[in-house]
């Protein structure tokens, strides 16, 4: 017996288990803290990487089934250029192979919940089935609209003038704004750029979206320009109050996916010291290797080495993109000259680690039906019980 697609999220698999209630309470508490101006340091972190070394312990047929249920192969193919467009994801061999930073698209629910699902998967490893993140999104835009509205209006007016050469009356801007607020509050409603920008503030960390350039019809015809690709920074916060380690999302035809790396503790992630690509800096080769093992490098450029746009900049900020990147992210350049953001990977909090272990145990039980019984007890010494670190 195999899992259905409704159980592809690690958290959803154990939704009926004893840890489910604790997990939901933990997520709600995280969101409450992240929305508070005087809260503790942000606690969300990258938890959805799956363990390469654990997967390799399983028979090949079970590995294939696990990855089939976990990954979104169609989205992966489109993002990597399978639809005839230039690749938006994993286009640099230096980053994917030499620096071990290939990103993988995770399956989630379709329709208008995919953005929230993907953001939750990239931080807590679960779907937003209880609409906790959607409620936080709607509340944030309602309660802090006086801060979001001016920046949104200026940005959209600039885009409309530059790309379409038209302007709107103030009443039309107000109508569009009210529509965006209503959409944020309605489960299942498709979300837009403003909502990604607001999510960056709720999570208090940058969101990098790698996406297709054009939205296509089901016949493969271009029907519009997709504007989602780029970087969304929590610009309304102080940088010192935010996490510098970004999350990555993918955007294909009307659909978002979480993009996650394979956990870097497997030997396959560590190339020989003499041959792997190192990130330019003043660290010794050994220090660089240690940094590489704990870091995923995410390009801030497209395949033509053009900087990804930073959305919702004001007129005064446009033209300073690279310095703004450095203000909000830990950035460096590869030997090949690619500007990259560093996503720091830390030990999982205990609750998330236990949830993941229960999810993996399902596949171990499947393996026992095909081969001699084996088990791999949880290595709790690898987990953290004190939540997130403050140096993320």
Short mmCIF file of the C-alpha atoms (twelve columns), coordinates in Angstrom:
data_MODEL
# 
_entry.id   MODEL 
# 
loop_
_atom_site.group_PDB 
_atom_site.id 
_atom_site.type_symbol 
_atom_site.label_atom_id 
_atom_site.label_alt_id 
_atom_site.label_comp_id 
_atom_site.label_asym_id 
_atom_site.label_seq_id 
_atom_site.Cartn_x 
_atom_site.Cartn_y 
_atom_site.Cartn_z 
_atom_site.pdbx_PDB_model_num 
ATOM 1   C CA . UNK A 1   0.000   0.000  0.000   1 
ATOM 2   C CA . UNK A 2   1.336   3.447  -0.974  1 
ATOM 3   C CA . UNK A 3   0.462   6.974  0.059   1 
ATOM 4   C CA . UNK A 4   -2.073  8.976  -1.898  1 
ATOM 5   C CA . UNK A 5   -1.229  12.434 -3.188  1 
ATOM 6   C CA . UNK A 6   -3.188  13.986 -0.313  1 
ATOM 7   C CA . UNK A 7   -0.448  12.705 2.021   1 
ATOM 8   C CA . UNK A 8   2.564   14.024 0.181   1 
ATOM 9   C CA . UNK A 9   3.306   16.656 2.795   1 
ATOM 10  C CA . UNK A 10  5.326   15.325 5.722   1 
ATOM 11  C CA . UNK A 11  3.072   17.110 8.182   1 
ATOM 12  C CA . UNK A 12  -0.109  15.901 6.480   1 
ATOM 13  C CA . UNK A 13  1.082   12.297 6.681   1 
ATOM 14  C CA . UNK A 14  1.120   12.452 10.470  1 
ATOM 15  C CA . UNK A 15  -1.921  14.770 10.679  1 
ATOM 16  C CA . UNK A 16  -3.890  12.176 12.601  1 
ATOM 17  C CA . UNK A 17  -0.968  11.378 14.872  1 
ATOM 18  C CA . UNK A 18  -0.227  12.629 18.381  1 
ATOM 19  C CA . UNK A 19  2.226   15.307 17.194  1 
ATOM 20  C CA . UNK A 20  -0.261  16.996 14.855  1 
ATOM 21  C CA . UNK A 21  -1.848  19.243 17.492  1 
ATOM 22  C CA . UNK A 22  1.537   20.299 18.832  1 
ATOM 23  C CA . UNK A 23  2.767   21.055 15.315  1 
ATOM 24  C CA . UNK A 24  -0.235  23.257 14.539  1 
ATOM 25  C CA . UNK A 25  0.148   25.124 17.821  1 
ATOM 26  C CA . UNK A 26  3.864   25.623 17.118  1 
ATOM 27  C CA . UNK A 27  3.140   27.054 13.661  1 
ATOM 28  C CA . UNK A 28  0.490   29.434 14.981  1 
ATOM 29  C CA . UNK A 29  2.816   30.597 17.742  1 
ATOM 30  C CA . UNK A 30  5.583   31.175 15.190  1 
ATOM 31  C CA . UNK A 31  3.248   33.251 13.043  1 
ATOM 32  C CA . UNK A 32  2.080   35.241 16.062  1 
ATOM 33  C CA . UNK A 33  5.650   36.033 17.061  1 
ATOM 34  C CA . UNK A 34  6.697   36.890 13.529  1 
ATOM 35  C CA . UNK A 35  3.867   39.407 13.196  1 
ATOM 36  C CA . UNK A 36  4.791   41.164 16.453  1 
ATOM 37  C CA . UNK A 37  6.983   44.246 16.269  1 
ATOM 38  C CA . UNK A 38  8.622   43.385 19.570  1 
ATOM 39  C CA . UNK A 39  8.776   39.609 19.240  1 
ATOM 40  C CA . UNK A 40  11.822  37.455 19.699  1 
ATOM 41  C CA . UNK A 41  14.049  36.877 16.713  1 
ATOM 42  C CA . UNK A 42  12.290  35.139 13.823  1 
ATOM 43  C CA . UNK A 43  11.935  31.435 14.381  1 
ATOM 44  C CA . UNK A 44  11.021  30.060 10.945  1 
ATOM 45  C CA . UNK A 45  13.806  28.172 9.258   1 
ATOM 46  C CA . UNK A 46  14.469  25.789 6.399   1 
ATOM 47  C CA . UNK A 47  13.144  22.446 7.606   1 
ATOM 48  C CA . UNK A 48  11.853  20.717 4.513   1 
ATOM 49  C CA . UNK A 49  15.089  19.249 3.123   1 
ATOM 50  C CA . UNK A 50  14.925  15.478 2.875   1 
ATOM 51  C CA . UNK A 51  17.850  13.343 3.934   1 
ATOM 52  C CA . UNK A 52  19.880  11.999 1.067   1 
ATOM 53  C CA . UNK A 53  21.612  9.459  3.295   1 
ATOM 54  C CA . UNK A 54  18.294  8.171  4.678   1 
ATOM 55  C CA . UNK A 55  16.788  7.733  1.231   1 
ATOM 56  C CA . UNK A 56  19.829  5.747  0.146   1 
ATOM 57  C CA . UNK A 57  19.122  3.251  2.959   1 
ATOM 58  C CA . UNK A 58  15.856  2.235  1.276   1 
ATOM 59  C CA . UNK A 59  15.379  -0.247 -1.598  1 
ATOM 60  C CA . UNK A 60  15.325  1.421  -5.007  1 
ATOM 61  C CA . UNK A 61  11.624  0.692  -5.570  1 
ATOM 62  C CA . UNK A 62  10.724  2.434  -2.300  1 
ATOM 63  C CA . UNK A 63  13.066  5.339  -3.085  1 
ATOM 64  C CA . UNK A 64  11.316  5.815  -6.420  1 
ATOM 65  C CA . UNK A 65  7.891   5.726  -4.792  1 
ATOM 66  C CA . UNK A 66  8.942   8.235  -2.128  1 
ATOM 67  C CA . UNK A 67  10.317  10.706 -4.655  1 
ATOM 68  C CA . UNK A 68  7.319   10.215 -6.944  1 
ATOM 69  C CA . UNK A 69  5.007   11.215 -4.107  1 
ATOM 70  C CA . UNK A 70  7.190   14.020 -2.779  1 
ATOM 71  C CA . UNK A 71  8.427   15.841 -5.885  1 
ATOM 72  C CA . UNK A 72  6.589   17.779 -8.591  1 
ATOM 73  C CA . UNK A 73  8.311   16.496 -11.712 1 
ATOM 74  C CA . UNK A 74  6.178   18.537 -14.097 1 
ATOM 75  C CA . UNK A 75  7.030   21.814 -12.360 1 
ATOM 76  C CA . UNK A 76  10.687  20.773 -12.160 1 
ATOM 77  C CA . UNK A 77  10.773  20.105 -15.889 1 
ATOM 78  C CA . UNK A 78  9.163   23.436 -16.763 1 
ATOM 79  C CA . UNK A 79  11.476  25.407 -14.482 1 
ATOM 80  C CA . UNK A 80  14.534  23.678 -15.928 1 
ATOM 81  C CA . UNK A 81  13.546  24.610 -19.484 1 
ATOM 82  C CA . UNK A 82  11.588  21.539 -20.500 1 
ATOM 83  C CA . UNK A 83  8.772   23.630 -21.951 1 
ATOM 84  C CA . UNK A 84  10.974  25.249 -24.572 1 
ATOM 85  C CA . UNK A 85  11.783  28.338 -22.493 1 
ATOM 86  C CA . UNK A 86  15.241  29.179 -21.159 1 
ATOM 87  C CA . UNK A 87  15.738  27.446 -17.797 1 
ATOM 88  C CA . UNK A 88  14.926  29.495 -14.708 1 
ATOM 89  C CA . UNK A 89  16.189  26.863 -12.265 1 
ATOM 90  C CA . UNK A 90  19.381  24.806 -11.921 1 
ATOM 91  C CA . UNK A 91  20.910  26.376 -15.034 1 
ATOM 92  C CA . UNK A 92  24.436  26.657 -13.592 1 
ATOM 93  C CA . UNK A 93  26.521  23.485 -13.300 1 
ATOM 94  C CA . UNK A 94  28.892  25.397 -11.038 1 
ATOM 95  C CA . UNK A 95  26.083  25.899 -8.517  1 
ATOM 96  C CA . UNK A 96  24.224  22.614 -8.899  1 
ATOM 97  C CA . UNK A 97  27.164  20.216 -9.233  1 
ATOM 98  C CA . UNK A 98  30.342  21.828 -7.934  1 
ATOM 99  C CA . UNK A 99  28.635  23.652 -5.071  1 
ATOM 100 C CA . UNK A 100 25.994  20.963 -4.477  1 
ATOM 101 C CA . UNK A 101 23.068  23.397 -4.510  1 
ATOM 102 C CA . UNK A 102 20.525  21.817 -6.844  1 
ATOM 103 C CA . UNK A 103 16.945  22.750 -5.928  1 
ATOM 104 C CA . UNK A 104 13.983  20.365 -6.114  1 
ATOM 105 C CA . UNK A 105 10.294  21.256 -6.556  1 
ATOM 106 C CA . UNK A 106 7.899   19.755 -3.993  1 
ATOM 107 C CA . UNK A 107 4.353   18.711 -4.848  1 
ATOM 108 C CA . UNK A 108 1.512   20.619 -3.185  1 
ATOM 109 C CA . UNK A 109 -2.188  21.330 -3.574  1 
ATOM 110 C CA . UNK A 110 -3.259  23.154 -6.722  1 
ATOM 111 C CA . UNK A 111 -5.677  26.071 -7.136  1 
ATOM 112 C CA . UNK A 112 -5.176  29.221 -5.078  1 
ATOM 113 C CA . UNK A 113 -3.600  27.580 -2.054  1 
ATOM 114 C CA . UNK A 114 -0.308  26.684 -3.739  1 
ATOM 115 C CA . UNK A 115 1.566   29.864 -2.751  1 
ATOM 116 C CA . UNK A 116 0.732   29.396 0.924   1 
ATOM 117 C CA . UNK A 117 1.406   25.658 0.774   1 
ATOM 118 C CA . UNK A 118 4.809   26.207 -0.814  1 
ATOM 119 C CA . UNK A 119 5.795   28.864 1.737   1 
ATOM 120 C CA . UNK A 120 4.771   26.534 4.573   1 
ATOM 121 C CA . UNK A 121 6.622   23.598 3.011   1 
ATOM 122 C CA . UNK A 122 9.777   25.674 2.651   1 
ATOM 123 C CA . UNK A 123 9.684   26.677 6.324   1 
ATOM 124 C CA . UNK A 124 7.796   24.090 8.395   1 
ATOM 125 C CA . UNK A 125 7.414   21.197 5.926   1 
ATOM 126 C CA . UNK A 126 3.585   21.118 5.956   1 
ATOM 127 C CA . UNK A 127 0.639   22.348 3.881   1 
ATOM 128 C CA . UNK A 128 -1.471  25.310 5.000   1 
ATOM 129 C CA . UNK A 129 -4.557  23.106 5.344   1 
ATOM 130 C CA . UNK A 130 -5.810  25.002 8.407   1 
ATOM 131 C CA . UNK A 131 -5.348  28.356 6.617   1 
ATOM 132 C CA . UNK A 132 -3.094  29.611 9.409   1 
ATOM 133 C CA . UNK A 133 -0.794  31.389 6.986   1 
ATOM 134 C CA . UNK A 134 -3.687  32.706 4.920   1 
ATOM 135 C CA . UNK A 135 -5.268  34.235 8.031   1 
ATOM 136 C CA . UNK A 136 -1.922  35.789 8.933   1 
ATOM 137 C CA . UNK A 137 -1.681  37.170 5.390   1 
ATOM 138 C CA . UNK A 138 -5.160  38.693 5.480   1 
ATOM 139 C CA . UNK A 139 -4.640  40.142 8.970   1 
ATOM 140 C CA . UNK A 140 -1.285  41.643 8.008   1 
ATOM 141 C CA . UNK A 141 -2.654  43.449 4.953   1 
ATOM 142 C CA . UNK A 142 -5.693  44.682 6.874   1 
ATOM 143 C CA . UNK A 143 -3.807  45.878 9.942   1 
ATOM 144 C CA . UNK A 144 -0.725  47.249 8.177   1 
ATOM 145 C CA . UNK A 145 -2.368  48.425 4.975   1 
ATOM 146 C CA . UNK A 146 -1.250  51.998 5.604   1 
ATOM 147 C CA . UNK A 147 2.355   50.815 5.181   1 
ATOM 148 C CA . UNK A 148 1.871   48.380 2.291   1 
ATOM 149 C CA . UNK A 149 -0.514  50.468 0.196   1 
ATOM 150 C CA . UNK A 150 1.794   53.423 -0.685  1 
ATOM 151 C CA . UNK A 151 4.668   51.144 -1.731  1 
ATOM 152 C CA . UNK A 152 2.338   48.844 -3.674  1 
ATOM 153 C CA . UNK A 153 0.672   51.766 -5.453  1 
ATOM 154 C CA . UNK A 154 3.968   53.406 -6.411  1 
ATOM 155 C CA . UNK A 155 5.391   50.126 -7.691  1 
ATOM 156 C CA . UNK A 156 2.311   49.177 -9.710  1 
ATOM 157 C CA . UNK A 157 1.998   52.682 -11.152 1 
ATOM 158 C CA . UNK A 158 5.638   52.564 -12.236 1 
ATOM 159 C CA . UNK A 159 5.171   49.136 -13.834 1 
ATOM 160 C CA . UNK A 160 2.006   50.216 -15.630 1 
ATOM 161 C CA . UNK A 161 3.624   53.382 -16.949 1 
ATOM 162 C CA . UNK A 162 6.796   51.609 -18.076 1 
ATOM 163 C CA . UNK A 163 5.241   48.520 -19.647 1 
ATOM 164 C CA . UNK A 164 1.758   49.598 -20.734 1 
ATOM 165 C CA . UNK A 165 1.908   53.403 -20.775 1 
ATOM 166 C CA . UNK A 166 -1.264  54.058 -18.785 1 
ATOM 167 C CA . UNK A 167 -2.304  55.430 -15.398 1 
ATOM 168 C CA . UNK A 168 -5.243  54.819 -13.084 1 
ATOM 169 C CA . UNK A 169 -7.479  57.123 -11.092 1 
ATOM 170 C CA . UNK A 170 -7.209  56.932 -7.306  1 
ATOM 171 C CA . UNK A 171 -10.634 55.292 -7.079  1 
ATOM 172 C CA . UNK A 172 -9.409  52.509 -9.356  1 
ATOM 173 C CA . UNK A 173 -6.330  51.981 -7.186  1 
ATOM 174 C CA . UNK A 174 -8.570  51.718 -4.139  1 
ATOM 175 C CA . UNK A 175 -10.802 49.177 -5.873  1 
ATOM 176 C CA . UNK A 176 -7.796  47.063 -6.854  1 
ATOM 177 C CA . UNK A 177 -6.462  47.244 -3.304  1 
ATOM 178 C CA . UNK A 178 -9.771  46.125 -1.805  1 
ATOM 179 C CA . UNK A 179 -9.837  43.232 -4.260  1 
ATOM 180 C CA . UNK A 180 -6.368  42.137 -3.135  1 
ATOM 181 C CA . UNK A 181 -7.448  42.265 0.520   1 
ATOM 182 C CA . UNK A 182 -10.533 40.179 -0.210  1 
ATOM 183 C CA . UNK A 183 -8.501  37.636 -2.161  1 
ATOM 184 C CA . UNK A 184 -6.047  37.234 0.708   1 
ATOM 185 C CA . UNK A 185 -8.874  36.325 3.086   1 
ATOM 186 C CA . UNK A 186 -10.659 33.835 0.817   1 
ATOM 187 C CA . UNK A 187 -9.364  30.223 0.974   1 
ATOM 188 C CA . UNK A 188 -8.719  28.826 -2.481  1 
ATOM 189 C CA . UNK A 189 -8.368  32.246 -4.111  1 
ATOM 190 C CA . UNK A 190 -5.333  32.730 -6.330  1 
ATOM 191 C CA . UNK A 191 -2.780  35.157 -4.918  1 
ATOM 192 C CA . UNK A 192 -0.664  37.850 -6.554  1 
ATOM 193 C CA . UNK A 193 2.664   39.646 -6.226  1 
ATOM 194 C CA . UNK A 194 1.546   41.790 -3.308  1 
ATOM 195 C CA . UNK A 195 0.764   38.641 -1.352  1 
ATOM 196 C CA . UNK A 196 4.267   37.259 -1.914  1 
ATOM 197 C CA . UNK A 197 5.654   40.595 -0.715  1 
ATOM 198 C CA . UNK A 198 3.456   40.443 2.390   1 
ATOM 199 C CA . UNK A 199 4.538   36.852 3.089   1 
ATOM 200 C CA . UNK A 200 8.154   38.005 3.166   1 
ATOM 201 C CA . UNK A 201 7.147   40.342 5.992   1 
ATOM 202 C CA . UNK A 202 5.158   37.696 7.867   1 
ATOM 203 C CA . UNK A 203 8.099   35.283 7.730   1 
ATOM 204 C CA . UNK A 204 10.571  38.154 8.110   1 
ATOM 205 C CA . UNK A 205 12.906  36.660 5.550   1 
ATOM 206 C CA . UNK A 206 13.595  37.100 1.827   1 
ATOM 207 C CA . UNK A 207 11.664  35.029 -0.707  1 
ATOM 208 C CA . UNK A 208 13.344  34.225 -4.024  1 
ATOM 209 C CA . UNK A 209 10.985  33.187 -6.823  1 
ATOM 210 C CA . UNK A 210 12.415  31.395 -9.845  1 
ATOM 211 C CA . UNK A 211 9.764   31.369 -12.548 1 
ATOM 212 C CA . UNK A 212 8.845   31.079 -16.177 1 
ATOM 213 C CA . UNK A 213 8.872   34.307 -18.153 1 
ATOM 214 C CA . UNK A 214 5.526   33.782 -19.903 1 
ATOM 215 C CA . UNK A 215 2.195   32.272 -18.946 1 
ATOM 216 C CA . UNK A 216 1.108   29.785 -21.596 1 
ATOM 217 C CA . UNK A 217 -2.247  28.364 -22.587 1 
ATOM 218 C CA . UNK A 218 -2.877  24.641 -22.517 1 
ATOM 219 C CA . UNK A 219 -1.910  24.644 -26.197 1 
ATOM 220 C CA . UNK A 220 1.490   26.089 -25.389 1 
ATOM 221 C CA . UNK A 221 0.760   29.607 -26.657 1 
ATOM 222 C CA . UNK A 222 2.049   32.662 -24.778 1 
ATOM 223 C CA . UNK A 223 -0.937  34.472 -23.272 1 
ATOM 224 C CA . UNK A 224 0.768   36.903 -20.926 1 
ATOM 225 C CA . UNK A 225 3.913   37.984 -19.141 1 
ATOM 226 C CA . UNK A 226 4.568   36.252 -15.821 1 
ATOM 227 C CA . UNK A 227 5.803   38.865 -13.353 1 
ATOM 228 C CA . UNK A 228 6.481   36.712 -10.322 1 
ATOM 229 C CA . UNK A 229 10.175  35.884 -10.837 1 
ATOM 230 C CA . UNK A 230 12.477  37.915 -8.641  1 
ATOM 231 C CA . UNK A 231 13.251  38.679 -5.023  1 
ATOM 232 C CA . UNK A 232 10.772  39.822 -2.379  1 
ATOM 233 C CA . UNK A 233 12.381  41.482 0.627   1 
ATOM 234 C CA . UNK A 234 10.705  42.469 3.927   1 
ATOM 235 C CA . UNK A 235 11.487  46.098 3.147   1 
ATOM 236 C CA . UNK A 236 9.079   47.504 5.730   1 
ATOM 237 C CA . UNK A 237 11.058  45.906 8.576   1 
ATOM 238 C CA . UNK A 238 14.513  46.849 9.775   1 
ATOM 239 C CA . UNK A 239 17.108  44.448 8.272   1 
ATOM 240 C CA . UNK A 240 18.498  43.641 11.725  1 
ATOM 241 C CA . UNK A 241 15.079  42.325 12.740  1 
ATOM 242 C CA . UNK A 242 14.894  39.802 9.895   1 
ATOM 243 C CA . UNK A 243 16.408  36.478 8.882   1 
ATOM 244 C CA . UNK A 244 19.003  36.830 6.130   1 
ATOM 245 C CA . UNK A 245 18.631  33.242 4.934   1 
ATOM 246 C CA . UNK A 246 16.034  33.143 2.110   1 
ATOM 247 C CA . UNK A 247 13.508  30.563 1.044   1 
ATOM 248 C CA . UNK A 248 13.021  29.693 -2.629  1 
ATOM 249 C CA . UNK A 249 9.772   29.157 -4.530  1 
ATOM 250 C CA . UNK A 250 9.150   28.158 -8.118  1 
ATOM 251 C CA . UNK A 251 6.456   29.617 -10.370 1 
ATOM 252 C CA . UNK A 252 5.104   27.830 -13.426 1 
ATOM 253 C CA . UNK A 253 1.786   28.292 -15.224 1 
ATOM 254 C CA . UNK A 254 -0.379  29.677 -12.410 1 
ATOM 255 C CA . UNK A 255 1.284   27.458 -9.819  1 
ATOM 256 C CA . UNK A 256 3.832   27.851 -7.003  1 
ATOM 257 C CA . UNK A 257 6.071   25.132 -5.587  1 
ATOM 258 C CA . UNK A 258 8.567   25.043 -2.734  1 
ATOM 259 C CA . UNK A 259 12.160  24.647 -3.949  1 
ATOM 260 C CA . UNK A 260 14.384  22.837 -1.490  1 
ATOM 261 C CA . UNK A 261 17.897  21.356 -1.518  1 
ATOM 262 C CA . UNK A 262 18.909  17.876 -0.506  1 
ATOM 263 C CA . UNK A 263 20.190  17.952 3.043   1 
ATOM 264 C CA . UNK A 264 23.959  18.482 2.861   1 
ATOM 265 C CA . UNK A 265 25.161  15.840 5.303   1 
ATOM 266 C CA . UNK A 266 25.414  13.030 2.774   1 
ATOM 267 C CA . UNK A 267 28.841  12.195 1.381   1 
ATOM 268 C CA . UNK A 268 27.566  12.748 -2.158  1 
ATOM 269 C CA . UNK A 269 27.197  16.466 -1.355  1 
ATOM 270 C CA . UNK A 270 30.903  16.851 -0.523  1 
ATOM 271 C CA . UNK A 271 33.139  16.874 -3.620  1 
ATOM 272 C CA . UNK A 272 36.911  16.480 -3.378  1 
ATOM 273 C CA . UNK A 273 38.514  19.587 -1.928  1 
ATOM 274 C CA . UNK A 274 40.876  20.006 -4.865  1 
ATOM 275 C CA . UNK A 275 38.140  19.995 -7.503  1 
ATOM 276 C CA . UNK A 276 35.001  21.573 -6.080  1 
ATOM 277 C CA . UNK A 277 34.093  25.152 -6.921  1 
ATOM 278 C CA . UNK A 278 34.774  27.416 -3.984  1 
ATOM 279 C CA . UNK A 279 33.076  30.682 -3.241  1 
ATOM 280 C CA . UNK A 280 35.391  33.624 -3.434  1 
ATOM 281 C CA . UNK A 281 36.356  35.013 -0.045  1 
ATOM 282 C CA . UNK A 282 39.147  35.124 2.507   1 
ATOM 283 C CA . UNK A 283 38.446  31.770 4.169   1 
ATOM 284 C CA . UNK A 284 40.855  28.864 3.973   1 
ATOM 285 C CA . UNK A 285 39.914  25.935 1.682   1 
ATOM 286 C CA . UNK A 286 38.882  23.870 4.714   1 
ATOM 287 C CA . UNK A 287 36.711  26.691 6.065   1 
ATOM 288 C CA . UNK A 288 35.168  27.164 2.643   1 
ATOM 289 C CA . UNK A 289 34.310  23.464 2.477   1 
ATOM 290 C CA . UNK A 290 32.703  23.610 5.920   1 
ATOM 291 C CA . UNK A 291 30.641  26.638 4.890   1 
ATOM 292 C CA . UNK A 292 29.642  24.888 1.689   1 
ATOM 293 C CA . UNK A 293 28.391  21.828 3.591   1 
ATOM 294 C CA . UNK A 294 26.073  24.020 5.696   1 
ATOM 295 C CA . UNK A 295 24.908  26.333 2.926   1 
ATOM 296 C CA . UNK A 296 22.802  26.230 -0.201  1 
ATOM 297 C CA . UNK A 297 23.811  28.812 -2.798  1 
ATOM 298 C CA . UNK A 298 20.883  30.417 -4.628  1 
ATOM 299 C CA . UNK A 299 21.588  32.519 -7.726  1 
ATOM 300 C CA . UNK A 300 20.480  36.136 -7.712  1 
ATOM 301 C CA . UNK A 301 21.007  36.229 -11.473 1 
ATOM 302 C CA . UNK A 302 19.319  34.593 -14.429 1 
ATOM 303 C CA . UNK A 303 21.144  32.415 -16.943 1 
ATOM 304 C CA . UNK A 304 22.232  35.552 -18.838 1 
ATOM 305 C CA . UNK A 305 23.872  36.847 -15.641 1 
ATOM 306 C CA . UNK A 306 21.332  39.659 -15.257 1 
ATOM 307 C CA . UNK A 307 20.308  40.476 -11.686 1 
ATOM 308 C CA . UNK A 308 16.915  39.167 -10.659 1 
ATOM 309 C CA . UNK A 309 14.529  42.068 -10.051 1 
ATOM 310 C CA . UNK A 310 13.721  43.164 -6.514  1 
ATOM 311 C CA . UNK A 311 9.995   43.768 -6.452  1 
ATOM 312 C CA . UNK A 312 8.286   46.716 -4.776  1 
ATOM 313 C CA . UNK A 313 11.278  49.026 -4.719  1 
ATOM 314 C CA . UNK A 314 10.550  52.737 -4.597  1 
ATOM 315 C CA . UNK A 315 11.832  55.159 -7.210  1 
ATOM 316 C CA . UNK A 316 14.655  56.193 -4.873  1 
ATOM 317 C CA . UNK A 317 15.773  52.576 -4.432  1 
ATOM 318 C CA . UNK A 318 15.839  51.569 -8.095  1 
ATOM 319 C CA . UNK A 319 19.399  51.343 -9.410  1 
ATOM 320 C CA . UNK A 320 20.860  50.196 -6.080  1 
ATOM 321 C CA . UNK A 321 19.782  46.551 -6.383  1 
ATOM 322 C CA . UNK A 322 23.143  44.938 -5.660  1 
ATOM 323 C CA . UNK A 323 23.741  47.022 -2.540  1 
ATOM 324 C CA . UNK A 324 20.189  46.291 -1.383  1 
ATOM 325 C CA . UNK A 325 20.865  42.575 -1.841  1 
ATOM 326 C CA . UNK A 326 23.887  42.889 0.427   1 
ATOM 327 C CA . UNK A 327 21.835  44.754 3.014   1 
ATOM 328 C CA . UNK A 328 19.235  41.986 3.323   1 
ATOM 329 C CA . UNK A 329 21.058  38.778 2.345   1 
ATOM 330 C CA . UNK A 330 24.400  37.077 2.866   1 
ATOM 331 C CA . UNK A 331 25.713  37.283 -0.685  1 
ATOM 332 C CA . UNK A 332 28.930  36.326 -2.423  1 
ATOM 333 C CA . UNK A 333 30.176  35.531 -5.905  1 
ATOM 334 C CA . UNK A 334 31.180  32.157 -7.232  1 
ATOM 335 C CA . UNK A 335 34.402  31.655 -9.144  1 
ATOM 336 C CA . UNK A 336 32.296  31.920 -12.299 1 
ATOM 337 C CA . UNK A 337 31.081  35.383 -11.281 1 
ATOM 338 C CA . UNK A 338 27.515  34.443 -10.304 1 
ATOM 339 C CA . UNK A 339 26.056  36.504 -7.474  1 
ATOM 340 C CA . UNK A 340 24.438  34.093 -5.007  1 
ATOM 341 C CA . UNK A 341 22.496  34.299 -1.755  1 
ATOM 342 C CA . UNK A 342 23.421  31.896 1.008   1 
ATOM 343 C CA . UNK A 343 20.672  29.822 2.573   1 
ATOM 344 C CA . UNK A 344 21.980  28.559 5.897   1 
ATOM 345 C CA . UNK A 345 20.833  25.089 6.917   1 
ATOM 346 C CA . UNK A 346 20.544  24.368 10.635  1 
ATOM 347 C CA . UNK A 347 19.500  21.429 12.756  1 
ATOM 348 C CA . UNK A 348 15.780  20.841 12.814  1 
ATOM 349 C CA . UNK A 349 13.789  21.687 15.936  1 
ATOM 350 C CA . UNK A 350 12.865  18.532 17.821  1 
ATOM 351 C CA . UNK A 351 9.168   18.502 16.886  1 
ATOM 352 C CA . UNK A 352 9.865   18.808 13.163  1 
ATOM 353 C CA . UNK A 353 12.601  16.178 13.386  1 
ATOM 354 C CA . UNK A 354 10.188  13.768 15.063  1 
ATOM 355 C CA . UNK A 355 7.528   14.431 12.436  1 
ATOM 356 C CA . UNK A 356 10.037  13.737 9.681   1 
ATOM 357 C CA . UNK A 357 11.170  10.541 11.375  1 
ATOM 358 C CA . UNK A 358 7.594   9.255  11.582  1 
ATOM 359 C CA . UNK A 359 7.097   10.044 7.900   1 
ATOM 360 C CA . UNK A 360 10.286  8.174  6.966   1 
ATOM 361 C CA . UNK A 361 9.259   5.229  9.118   1 
ATOM 362 C CA . UNK A 362 6.303   4.695  6.805   1 
ATOM 363 C CA . UNK A 363 8.712   4.017  3.944   1 
ATOM 364 C CA . UNK A 364 10.870  1.808  6.122   1 
ATOM 365 C CA . UNK A 365 7.815   -0.316 6.827   1 
ATOM 366 C CA . UNK A 366 7.143   -0.490 3.103   1 
ATOM 367 C CA . UNK A 367 10.697  -1.664 2.590   1 
ATOM 368 C CA . UNK A 368 10.179  -4.435 5.123   1 
ATOM 369 C CA . UNK A 369 7.495   -5.951 2.912   1 
ATOM 370 C CA . UNK A 370 10.000  -6.305 0.076   1 
ATOM 371 C CA . UNK A 371 13.245  -7.136 1.833   1 
ATOM 372 C CA . UNK A 372 14.548  -8.412 5.143   1 
ATOM 373 C CA . UNK A 373 13.354  -6.216 8.016   1 
ATOM 374 C CA . UNK A 374 15.584  -3.329 8.925   1 
ATOM 375 C CA . UNK A 375 15.182  -0.228 10.978  1 
ATOM 376 C CA . UNK A 376 17.070  2.945  11.559  1 
ATOM 377 C CA . UNK A 377 16.355  4.449  14.983  1 
ATOM 378 C CA . UNK A 378 15.966  8.229  15.251  1 
ATOM 379 C CA . UNK A 379 19.259  9.993  15.871  1 
ATOM 380 C CA . UNK A 380 17.903  12.627 18.204  1 
ATOM 381 C CA . UNK A 381 21.388  13.869 18.982  1 
ATOM 382 C CA . UNK A 382 21.326  15.431 15.497  1 
ATOM 383 C CA . UNK A 383 18.248  17.460 16.331  1 
ATOM 384 C CA . UNK A 384 17.744  20.725 18.140  1 
ATOM 385 C CA . UNK A 385 15.182  21.108 20.908  1 
ATOM 386 C CA . UNK A 386 15.626  24.824 21.406  1 
ATOM 387 C CA . UNK A 387 13.893  26.112 18.281  1 
ATOM 388 C CA . UNK A 388 15.663  28.279 15.782  1 
ATOM 389 C CA . UNK A 389 19.039  29.875 16.051  1 
ATOM 390 C CA . UNK A 390 19.556  33.610 16.007  1 
ATOM 391 C CA . UNK A 391 22.342  33.641 13.447  1 
ATOM 392 C CA . UNK A 392 20.257  32.620 10.486  1 
# 
